[in-house]
Amino acid sequence: MSTLLGLIAATSVSTQIFSTHTMAAEEQVLKELAPTGKLRVGLAYAPSPTPIFVARDGANVSGPAFDIGNALAKKLGVPVELHVTATTGELTEAGSAGTIDIGFMPADEARRQKLDFSPPYFVIESTFITTAASGIKSMSEIDRPGIKLVGIDGSTTMRAAARTLKQANITPAKSVDDAMAMMKAGDVQGFALTHDSLPKLQKQLPGSVILDGAFQTVGVAIGIQKNKPAALAYVKEFVDEAKKDGTVRKAFDRAGLQSLAIAP
């Protein structure tokens, strides 16, 4: 009997220790990932939702990144505070400075110097959309003297295009709307952006061509401030589970992105 009582007592102590350790780990995650008591979610906007961008209508936003951010906050048990910007470059700087807790963006090497990232939930391919007046219909025709292009300032696509182009000139725009205005005005012949973002934009540019191929491929992920190991481990596990349990798929489908594949 004394042996049995000893085992019960030992089990009880072990359970208490495990519970204490678990609570401490959860507290550390919240301390690192939601230090203000809210999950400050950084989102970039565009005319229509994509795996990266949200659509914005006044104070309302919609898109996969918005849904996934809300799912993470719900799992943490904290409210969401949205920070919506025109570019993912702004999100990178905000994440590095700690003014947002998470941001949704392509995780290229330049950004990995400033932020830590979850596994990718989508893989983007960057290409160009060209105007009808340019006559450019293939990737081999884009890099020529006199060709003027536009990209989003601070974006991974803009950086990759600038590295790739040797003769054409590429100018940064502050937002997708600004870049599209330049295309419609005939100020530039092409716009560098992710392939998934272009079909809806193409409808605004009669006769325009989305070029086959890609000059960059990179994963889209959740970025967080560096040196937050508990937060990073939690976000990594969350994204892996969200891909397995259908959270990401449902977010894509809700945004009308049924044709796009989730990253493995």
PDB file of C-alpha atoms in Angstrom:
ATOM      1  CA  MET A   1       0.000   0.000   0.000  1.00  0.00           C
ATOM      2  CA  SER A   2       2.808   2.407   0.912  1.00  0.00           C
ATOM      3  CA  THR A   3       4.465   1.678  -2.432  1.00  0.00           C
ATOM      4  CA  LEU A   4       1.210   2.434  -4.270  1.00  0.00           C
ATOM      5  CA  LEU A   5       0.721   5.662  -2.346  1.00  0.00           C
ATOM      6  CA  GLY A   6       4.294   6.618  -3.169  1.00  0.00           C
ATOM      7  CA  LEU A   7       3.707   6.047  -6.872  1.00  0.00           C
ATOM      8  CA  ILE A   8       0.502   8.131  -6.772  1.00  0.00           C
ATOM      9  CA  ALA A   9       2.303  10.936  -4.965  1.00  0.00           C
ATOM     10  CA  ALA A  10       5.210  10.825  -7.418  1.00  0.00           C
ATOM     11  CA  THR A  11       2.816  10.887 -10.378  1.00  0.00           C
ATOM     12  CA  SER A  12       0.975  13.855  -8.899  1.00  0.00           C
ATOM     13  CA  VAL A  13       4.222  15.787  -8.422  1.00  0.00           C
ATOM     14  CA  SER A  14       5.334  14.893 -11.955  1.00  0.00           C
ATOM     15  CA  THR A  15       2.014  16.098 -13.369  1.00  0.00           C
ATOM     16  CA  GLN A  16       2.295  19.356 -11.474  1.00  0.00           C
ATOM     17  CA  ILE A  17       5.832  19.906 -12.745  1.00  0.00           C
ATOM     18  CA  PHE A  18       4.751  19.174 -16.326  1.00  0.00           C
ATOM     19  CA  SER A  19       1.785  21.541 -15.972  1.00  0.00           C
ATOM     20  CA  THR A  20       4.035  24.252 -14.579  1.00  0.00           C
ATOM     21  CA  HIS A  21       6.513  23.823 -17.418  1.00  0.00           C
ATOM     22  CA  THR A  22       3.693  23.932 -19.972  1.00  0.00           C
ATOM     23  CA  MET A  23       2.245  27.108 -18.481  1.00  0.00           C
ATOM     24  CA  ALA A  24       5.682  28.720 -18.439  1.00  0.00           C
ATOM     25  CA  ALA A  25       6.209  27.810 -22.107  1.00  0.00           C
ATOM     26  CA  GLU A  26       2.814  29.262 -23.058  1.00  0.00           C
ATOM     27  CA  GLU A  27       3.550  32.435 -21.113  1.00  0.00           C
ATOM     28  CA  GLN A  28       6.865  32.797 -22.938  1.00  0.00           C
ATOM     29  CA  VAL A  29       5.167  32.408 -26.323  1.00  0.00           C
ATOM     30  CA  LEU A  30       2.675  35.141 -25.443  1.00  0.00           C
ATOM     31  CA  LYS A  31       5.436  37.353 -24.079  1.00  0.00           C
ATOM     32  CA  GLU A  32       7.384  37.053 -27.338  1.00  0.00           C
ATOM     33  CA  LEU A  33       4.575  36.843 -29.896  1.00  0.00           C
ATOM     34  CA  ALA A  34       1.912  39.129 -28.405  1.00  0.00           C
ATOM     35  CA  PRO A  35       3.743  41.412 -25.950  1.00  0.00           C
ATOM     36  CA  THR A  36       0.969  44.035 -25.992  1.00  0.00           C
ATOM     37  CA  GLY A  37      -1.767  41.503 -25.266  1.00  0.00           C
ATOM     38  CA  LYS A  38      -2.874  41.672 -28.909  1.00  0.00           C
ATOM     39  CA  LEU A  39      -1.489  40.029 -32.035  1.00  0.00           C
ATOM     40  CA  ARG A  40      -0.397  42.930 -34.240  1.00  0.00           C
ATOM     41  CA  VAL A  41      -0.826  41.537 -37.752  1.00  0.00           C
ATOM     42  CA  GLY A  42       0.937  43.242 -40.657  1.00  0.00           C
ATOM     43  CA  LEU A  43      -0.772  43.025 -44.056  1.00  0.00           C
ATOM     44  CA  ALA A  44      -0.065  44.628 -47.442  1.00  0.00           C
ATOM     45  CA  TYR A  45      -2.972  45.542 -49.689  1.00  0.00           C
ATOM     46  CA  ALA A  46      -3.685  45.371 -53.420  1.00  0.00           C
ATOM     47  CA  PRO A  47      -6.805  45.806 -55.619  1.00  0.00           C
ATOM     48  CA  SER A  48      -7.746  42.145 -55.079  1.00  0.00           C
ATOM     49  CA  PRO A  49      -6.697  39.432 -52.599  1.00  0.00           C
ATOM     50  CA  THR A  50      -3.753  37.128 -53.348  1.00  0.00           C
ATOM     51  CA  PRO A  51      -1.737  34.712 -51.186  1.00  0.00           C
ATOM     52  CA  ILE A  52       0.301  37.761 -50.093  1.00  0.00           C
ATOM     53  CA  PHE A  53      -1.966  40.793 -50.429  1.00  0.00           C
ATOM     54  CA  VAL A  54      -5.328  41.565 -48.897  1.00  0.00           C
ATOM     55  CA  ALA A  55      -8.073  43.598 -50.537  1.00  0.00           C
ATOM     56  CA  ARG A  56      -9.105  46.726 -48.666  1.00  0.00           C
ATOM     57  CA  ASP A  57     -12.522  48.393 -48.675  1.00  0.00           C
ATOM     58  CA  GLY A  58     -12.461  51.236 -46.197  1.00  0.00           C
ATOM     59  CA  ALA A  59     -11.751  49.738 -42.800  1.00  0.00           C
ATOM     60  CA  ASN A  60     -12.529  46.204 -44.033  1.00  0.00           C
ATOM     61  CA  VAL A  61      -9.874  43.862 -45.376  1.00  0.00           C
ATOM     62  CA  SER A  62     -10.138  40.359 -46.818  1.00  0.00           C
ATOM     63  CA  GLY A  63      -7.797  37.700 -48.101  1.00  0.00           C
ATOM     64  CA  PRO A  64      -5.867  34.583 -47.053  1.00  0.00           C
ATOM     65  CA  ALA A  65      -3.298  36.482 -44.975  1.00  0.00           C
ATOM     66  CA  PHE A  66      -6.099  38.139 -42.991  1.00  0.00           C
ATOM     67  CA  ASP A  67      -7.796  34.778 -42.343  1.00  0.00           C
ATOM     68  CA  ILE A  68      -4.568  33.027 -41.378  1.00  0.00           C
ATOM     69  CA  GLY A  69      -3.584  35.858 -39.033  1.00  0.00           C
ATOM     70  CA  ASN A  70      -6.990  35.650 -37.342  1.00  0.00           C
ATOM     71  CA  ALA A  71      -6.609  31.875 -36.969  1.00  0.00           C
ATOM     72  CA  LEU A  72      -3.243  32.335 -35.255  1.00  0.00           C
ATOM     73  CA  ALA A  73      -4.665  34.958 -32.876  1.00  0.00           C
ATOM     74  CA  LYS A  74      -7.597  32.655 -32.045  1.00  0.00           C
ATOM     75  CA  LYS A  75      -5.197  29.835 -31.214  1.00  0.00           C
ATOM     76  CA  LEU A  76      -3.208  32.184 -28.975  1.00  0.00           C
ATOM     77  CA  GLY A  77      -6.406  33.425 -27.352  1.00  0.00           C
ATOM     78  CA  VAL A  78      -5.706  37.097 -28.038  1.00  0.00           C
ATOM     79  CA  PRO A  79      -7.452  39.786 -30.135  1.00  0.00           C
ATOM     80  CA  VAL A  80      -6.076  41.040 -33.463  1.00  0.00           C
ATOM     81  CA  GLU A  81      -4.762  44.513 -34.183  1.00  0.00           C
ATOM     82  CA  LEU A  82      -4.356  45.104 -37.924  1.00  0.00           C
ATOM     83  CA  HIS A  83      -1.551  47.147 -39.476  1.00  0.00           C
ATOM     84  CA  VAL A  84      -2.261  47.521 -43.213  1.00  0.00           C
ATOM     85  CA  THR A  85       0.379  49.014 -45.535  1.00  0.00           C
ATOM     86  CA  ALA A  86       0.881  49.510 -49.261  1.00  0.00           C
ATOM     87  CA  THR A  87       3.959  47.258 -49.551  1.00  0.00           C
ATOM     88  CA  THR A  88       5.542  44.191 -48.009  1.00  0.00           C
ATOM     89  CA  GLY A  89       8.744  46.216 -47.743  1.00  0.00           C
ATOM     90  CA  GLU A  90       7.037  48.361 -45.117  1.00  0.00           C
ATOM     91  CA  LEU A  91       6.018  45.206 -43.264  1.00  0.00           C
ATOM     92  CA  THR A  92       9.621  44.017 -43.224  1.00  0.00           C
ATOM     93  CA  GLU A  93      10.773  47.197 -41.535  1.00  0.00           C
ATOM     94  CA  ALA A  94       7.833  47.192 -39.115  1.00  0.00           C
ATOM     95  CA  GLY A  95       8.535  43.589 -38.134  1.00  0.00           C
ATOM     96  CA  SER A  96      12.218  44.273 -37.630  1.00  0.00           C
ATOM     97  CA  ALA A  97      11.413  47.308 -35.459  1.00  0.00           C
ATOM     98  CA  GLY A  98       8.854  45.357 -33.423  1.00  0.00           C
ATOM     99  CA  THR A  99       5.895  47.584 -34.270  1.00  0.00           C
ATOM    100  CA  ILE A 100       4.069  44.506 -35.644  1.00  0.00           C
ATOM    101  CA  ASP A 101       4.243  40.973 -34.276  1.00  0.00           C
ATOM    102  CA  ILE A 102       3.775  39.069 -37.543  1.00  0.00           C
ATOM    103  CA  GLY A 103       3.795  40.007 -41.213  1.00  0.00           C
ATOM    104  CA  PHE A 104       2.876  38.104 -44.380  1.00  0.00           C
ATOM    105  CA  MET A 105       5.443  38.366 -47.185  1.00  0.00           C
ATOM    106  CA  PRO A 106       7.801  36.530 -49.560  1.00  0.00           C
ATOM    107  CA  ALA A 107      10.763  35.268 -47.542  1.00  0.00           C
ATOM    108  CA  ASP A 108      13.766  36.087 -49.730  1.00  0.00           C
ATOM    109  CA  GLU A 109      17.353  36.222 -48.510  1.00  0.00           C
ATOM    110  CA  ALA A 110      17.321  40.001 -48.005  1.00  0.00           C
ATOM    111  CA  ARG A 111      14.355  39.705 -45.654  1.00  0.00           C
ATOM    112  CA  ARG A 112      15.876  36.751 -43.808  1.00  0.00           C
ATOM    113  CA  GLN A 113      18.652  39.094 -42.705  1.00  0.00           C
ATOM    114  CA  LYS A 114      16.030  41.130 -40.816  1.00  0.00           C
ATOM    115  CA  LEU A 115      13.322  38.634 -39.816  1.00  0.00           C
ATOM    116  CA  ASP A 116      12.789  34.982 -38.951  1.00  0.00           C
ATOM    117  CA  PHE A 117      10.183  33.027 -40.908  1.00  0.00           C
ATOM    118  CA  SER A 118       7.697  30.208 -40.677  1.00  0.00           C
ATOM    119  CA  PRO A 119       7.656  27.480 -43.332  1.00  0.00           C
ATOM    120  CA  PRO A 120       6.112  28.763 -46.589  1.00  0.00           C
ATOM    121  CA  TYR A 121       2.378  28.344 -47.130  1.00  0.00           C
ATOM    122  CA  PHE A 122       2.614  29.333 -50.816  1.00  0.00           C
ATOM    123  CA  VAL A 123       5.339  29.574 -53.459  1.00  0.00           C
ATOM    124  CA  ILE A 124       5.315  32.591 -55.779  1.00  0.00           C
ATOM    125  CA  GLU A 125       6.762  32.996 -59.245  1.00  0.00           C
ATOM    126  CA  SER A 126       7.670  36.495 -60.370  1.00  0.00           C
ATOM    127  CA  THR A 127       7.152  37.603 -63.951  1.00  0.00           C
ATOM    128  CA  PHE A 128       6.087  40.668 -65.981  1.00  0.00           C
ATOM    129  CA  ILE A 129       2.831  41.898 -67.421  1.00  0.00           C
ATOM    130  CA  THR A 130       3.434  44.026 -70.530  1.00  0.00           C
ATOM    131  CA  THR A 131       1.237  46.584 -72.284  1.00  0.00           C
ATOM    132  CA  ALA A 132      -0.270  45.979 -75.712  1.00  0.00           C
ATOM    133  CA  ALA A 133       1.615  49.003 -77.030  1.00  0.00           C
ATOM    134  CA  SER A 134       4.986  47.536 -76.000  1.00  0.00           C
ATOM    135  CA  GLY A 135       4.672  44.542 -78.315  1.00  0.00           C
ATOM    136  CA  ILE A 136       6.586  42.449 -75.761  1.00  0.00           C
ATOM    137  CA  LYS A 137       5.264  38.905 -75.640  1.00  0.00           C
ATOM    138  CA  SER A 138       8.101  36.832 -74.185  1.00  0.00           C
ATOM    139  CA  MET A 139      10.644  37.030 -71.366  1.00  0.00           C
ATOM    140  CA  SER A 140      13.472  37.126 -73.910  1.00  0.00           C
ATOM    141  CA  GLU A 141      12.204  40.493 -75.215  1.00  0.00           C
ATOM    142  CA  ILE A 142      12.003  42.327 -71.905  1.00  0.00           C
ATOM    143  CA  ASP A 143      15.635  43.204 -71.182  1.00  0.00           C
ATOM    144  CA  ARG A 144      16.440  45.729 -73.938  1.00  0.00           C
ATOM    145  CA  PRO A 145      17.704  49.307 -74.013  1.00  0.00           C
ATOM    146  CA  GLY A 146      14.860  51.826 -73.828  1.00  0.00           C
ATOM    147  CA  ILE A 147      12.435  49.471 -72.079  1.00  0.00           C
ATOM    148  CA  LYS A 148      10.905  51.052 -68.965  1.00  0.00           C
ATOM    149  CA  LEU A 149       9.446  48.825 -66.262  1.00  0.00           C
ATOM    150  CA  VAL A 150       7.937  49.282 -62.827  1.00  0.00           C
ATOM    151  CA  GLY A 151       8.006  47.240 -59.598  1.00  0.00           C
ATOM    152  CA  ILE A 152       6.786  47.694 -56.026  1.00  0.00           C
ATOM    153  CA  ASP A 153       9.304  49.512 -53.872  1.00  0.00           C
ATOM    154  CA  GLY A 154      10.923  47.254 -51.277  1.00  0.00           C
ATOM    155  CA  SER A 155       9.409  44.049 -52.681  1.00  0.00           C
ATOM    156  CA  THR A 156      11.325  40.849 -53.280  1.00  0.00           C
ATOM    157  CA  THR A 157      10.091  40.932 -56.903  1.00  0.00           C
ATOM    158  CA  MET A 158      11.528  44.411 -57.409  1.00  0.00           C
ATOM    159  CA  ARG A 159      14.889  43.335 -55.953  1.00  0.00           C
ATOM    160  CA  ALA A 160      15.005  40.208 -58.101  1.00  0.00           C
ATOM    161  CA  ALA A 161      14.081  42.135 -61.262  1.00  0.00           C
ATOM    162  CA  ALA A 162      16.775  44.726 -60.583  1.00  0.00           C
ATOM    163  CA  ARG A 163      19.350  41.927 -60.190  1.00  0.00           C
ATOM    164  CA  THR A 164      18.174  40.188 -63.353  1.00  0.00           C
ATOM    165  CA  LEU A 165      17.846  43.129 -65.741  1.00  0.00           C
ATOM    166  CA  LYS A 166      20.996  44.376 -67.461  1.00  0.00           C
ATOM    167  CA  GLN A 167      19.643  46.861 -70.042  1.00  0.00           C
ATOM    168  CA  ALA A 168      16.007  47.684 -69.256  1.00  0.00           C
ATOM    169  CA  ASN A 169      15.271  50.293 -66.607  1.00  0.00           C
ATOM    170  CA  ILE A 170      12.994  49.523 -63.650  1.00  0.00           C
ATOM    171  CA  THR A 171      11.419  52.215 -61.470  1.00  0.00           C
ATOM    172  CA  PRO A 172       9.921  51.658 -57.991  1.00  0.00           C
ATOM    173  CA  ALA A 173       6.266  52.470 -57.279  1.00  0.00           C
ATOM    174  CA  LYS A 174       4.769  52.936 -53.832  1.00  0.00           C
ATOM    175  CA  SER A 175       1.850  50.581 -54.414  1.00  0.00           C
ATOM    176  CA  VAL A 176       0.141  48.297 -56.928  1.00  0.00           C
ATOM    177  CA  ASP A 177      -2.329  51.083 -57.677  1.00  0.00           C
ATOM    178  CA  ASP A 178       0.504  53.508 -58.493  1.00  0.00           C
ATOM    179  CA  ALA A 179       2.214  50.946 -60.720  1.00  0.00           C
ATOM    180  CA  MET A 180      -1.018  50.259 -62.587  1.00  0.00           C
ATOM    181  CA  ALA A 181      -1.528  53.982 -63.111  1.00  0.00           C
ATOM    182  CA  MET A 182       1.903  54.148 -64.744  1.00  0.00           C
ATOM    183  CA  MET A 183       1.014  51.215 -66.993  1.00  0.00           C
ATOM    184  CA  LYS A 184      -2.318  52.762 -68.050  1.00  0.00           C
ATOM    185  CA  ALA A 185      -0.650  56.120 -68.753  1.00  0.00           C
ATOM    186  CA  GLY A 186       1.971  54.479 -70.976  1.00  0.00           C
ATOM    187  CA  ASP A 187       4.828  55.651 -68.753  1.00  0.00           C
ATOM    188  CA  VAL A 188       6.190  52.095 -68.573  1.00  0.00           C
ATOM    189  CA  GLN A 189       5.936  49.032 -70.801  1.00  0.00           C
ATOM    190  CA  GLY A 190       5.889  46.371 -68.113  1.00  0.00           C
ATOM    191  CA  PHE A 191       5.121  45.658 -64.466  1.00  0.00           C
ATOM    192  CA  ALA A 192       7.110  43.119 -62.393  1.00  0.00           C
ATOM    193  CA  LEU A 193       4.861  41.239 -59.965  1.00  0.00           C
ATOM    194  CA  THR A 194       3.995  37.747 -58.780  1.00  0.00           C
ATOM    195  CA  HIS A 195       2.219  35.634 -61.372  1.00  0.00           C
ATOM    196  CA  ASP A 196      -0.748  34.871 -59.104  1.00  0.00           C
ATOM    197  CA  SER A 197      -1.474  38.607 -58.745  1.00  0.00           C
ATOM    198  CA  LEU A 198      -1.598  39.400 -62.450  1.00  0.00           C
ATOM    199  CA  PRO A 199      -4.714  37.771 -64.007  1.00  0.00           C
ATOM    200  CA  LYS A 200      -7.129  40.171 -62.287  1.00  0.00           C
ATOM    201  CA  LEU A 201      -4.901  43.153 -63.074  1.00  0.00           C
ATOM    202  CA  GLN A 202      -4.735  42.078 -66.710  1.00  0.00           C
ATOM    203  CA  LYS A 203      -8.463  42.792 -67.051  1.00  0.00           C
ATOM    204  CA  GLN A 204      -7.682  46.471 -66.488  1.00  0.00           C
ATOM    205  CA  LEU A 205      -5.161  46.504 -69.358  1.00  0.00           C
ATOM    206  CA  PRO A 206      -6.748  45.474 -72.683  1.00  0.00           C
ATOM    207  CA  GLY A 207      -4.324  43.572 -74.893  1.00  0.00           C
ATOM    208  CA  SER A 208      -1.722  43.168 -72.150  1.00  0.00           C
ATOM    209  CA  VAL A 209       0.374  39.995 -71.901  1.00  0.00           C
ATOM    210  CA  ILE A 210       1.463  38.040 -68.832  1.00  0.00           C
ATOM    211  CA  LEU A 211       4.856  36.641 -69.778  1.00  0.00           C
ATOM    212  CA  ASP A 212       5.486  32.915 -69.454  1.00  0.00           C
ATOM    213  CA  GLY A 213       8.316  31.825 -67.194  1.00  0.00           C
ATOM    214  CA  ALA A 214       9.671  33.380 -64.033  1.00  0.00           C
ATOM    215  CA  PHE A 215      12.756  35.317 -63.014  1.00  0.00           C
ATOM    216  CA  GLN A 216      12.284  34.415 -59.330  1.00  0.00           C
ATOM    217  CA  THR A 217      10.668  31.702 -57.203  1.00  0.00           C
ATOM    218  CA  VAL A 218      10.320  32.190 -53.451  1.00  0.00           C
ATOM    219  CA  GLY A 219       8.134  31.015 -50.577  1.00  0.00           C
ATOM    220  CA  VAL A 220       5.497  33.187 -48.888  1.00  0.00           C
ATOM    221  CA  ALA A 221       5.554  32.919 -45.105  1.00  0.00           C
ATOM    222  CA  ILE A 222       4.907  34.603 -41.775  1.00  0.00           C
ATOM    223  CA  GLY A 223       7.776  36.803 -40.643  1.00  0.00           C
ATOM    224  CA  ILE A 224       8.510  37.687 -37.023  1.00  0.00           C
ATOM    225  CA  GLN A 225      11.148  39.744 -35.231  1.00  0.00           C
ATOM    226  CA  LYS A 226      14.465  37.966 -34.732  1.00  0.00           C
ATOM    227  CA  ASN A 227      15.663  36.492 -31.434  1.00  0.00           C
ATOM    228  CA  LYS A 228      12.258  35.233 -30.328  1.00  0.00           C
ATOM    229  CA  PRO A 229      12.812  31.465 -30.216  1.00  0.00           C
ATOM    230  CA  ALA A 230       9.568  30.501 -28.439  1.00  0.00           C
ATOM    231  CA  ALA A 231       7.494  32.619 -30.820  1.00  0.00           C
ATOM    232  CA  LEU A 232       9.285  31.236 -33.865  1.00  0.00           C
ATOM    233  CA  ALA A 233       8.778  27.625 -32.794  1.00  0.00           C
ATOM    234  CA  TYR A 234       5.082  28.321 -32.170  1.00  0.00           C
ATOM    235  CA  VAL A 235       4.552  30.024 -35.542  1.00  0.00           C
ATOM    236  CA  LYS A 236       6.386  27.241 -37.378  1.00  0.00           C
ATOM    237  CA  GLU A 237       4.173  24.612 -35.753  1.00  0.00           C
ATOM    238  CA  PHE A 238       1.058  26.686 -36.431  1.00  0.00           C
ATOM    239  CA  VAL A 239       1.771  27.023 -40.170  1.00  0.00           C
ATOM    240  CA  ASP A 240       2.575  23.324 -40.543  1.00  0.00           C
ATOM    241  CA  GLU A 241      -0.704  22.423 -38.830  1.00  0.00           C
ATOM    242  CA  ALA A 242      -2.678  25.062 -40.762  1.00  0.00           C
ATOM    243  CA  LYS A 243      -1.539  23.493 -44.031  1.00  0.00           C
ATOM    244  CA  LYS A 244      -2.470  20.006 -42.838  1.00  0.00           C
ATOM    245  CA  ASP A 245      -5.841  20.751 -41.255  1.00  0.00           C
ATOM    246  CA  GLY A 246      -7.216  22.805 -44.162  1.00  0.00           C
ATOM    247  CA  THR A 247      -7.006  26.265 -42.576  1.00  0.00           C
ATOM    248  CA  VAL A 248      -4.839  27.612 -45.393  1.00  0.00           C
ATOM    249  CA  ARG A 249      -6.828  25.851 -48.112  1.00  0.00           C
ATOM    250  CA  LYS A 250     -10.093  27.294 -46.812  1.00  0.00           C
ATOM    251  CA  ALA A 251      -8.562  30.776 -46.666  1.00  0.00           C
ATOM    252  CA  PHE A 252      -7.476  30.506 -50.307  1.00  0.00           C
ATOM    253  CA  ASP A 253     -10.849  29.160 -51.422  1.00  0.00           C
ATOM    254  CA  ARG A 254     -12.716  31.903 -49.585  1.00  0.00           C
ATOM    255  CA  ALA A 255     -10.710  34.466 -51.560  1.00  0.00           C
ATOM    256  CA  GLY A 256     -11.536  32.804 -54.880  1.00  0.00           C
ATOM    257  CA  LEU A 257      -8.068  31.291 -55.220  1.00  0.00           C
ATOM    258  CA  GLN A 258      -9.164  27.679 -55.686  1.00  0.00           C
ATOM    259  CA  SER A 259      -6.727  27.119 -58.547  1.00  0.00           C
ATOM    260  CA  LEU A 260      -3.652  27.939 -56.463  1.00  0.00           C
ATOM    261  CA  ALA A 261      -1.733  25.155 -54.732  1.00  0.00           C
ATOM    262  CA  ILE A 262      -0.674  25.288 -51.099  1.00  0.00           C
ATOM    263  CA  ALA A 263       3.062  24.859 -50.483  1.00  0.00           C
ATOM    264  CA  PRO A 264       3.964  21.297 -49.439  1.00  0.00           C
TER     265      PRO A 264
END
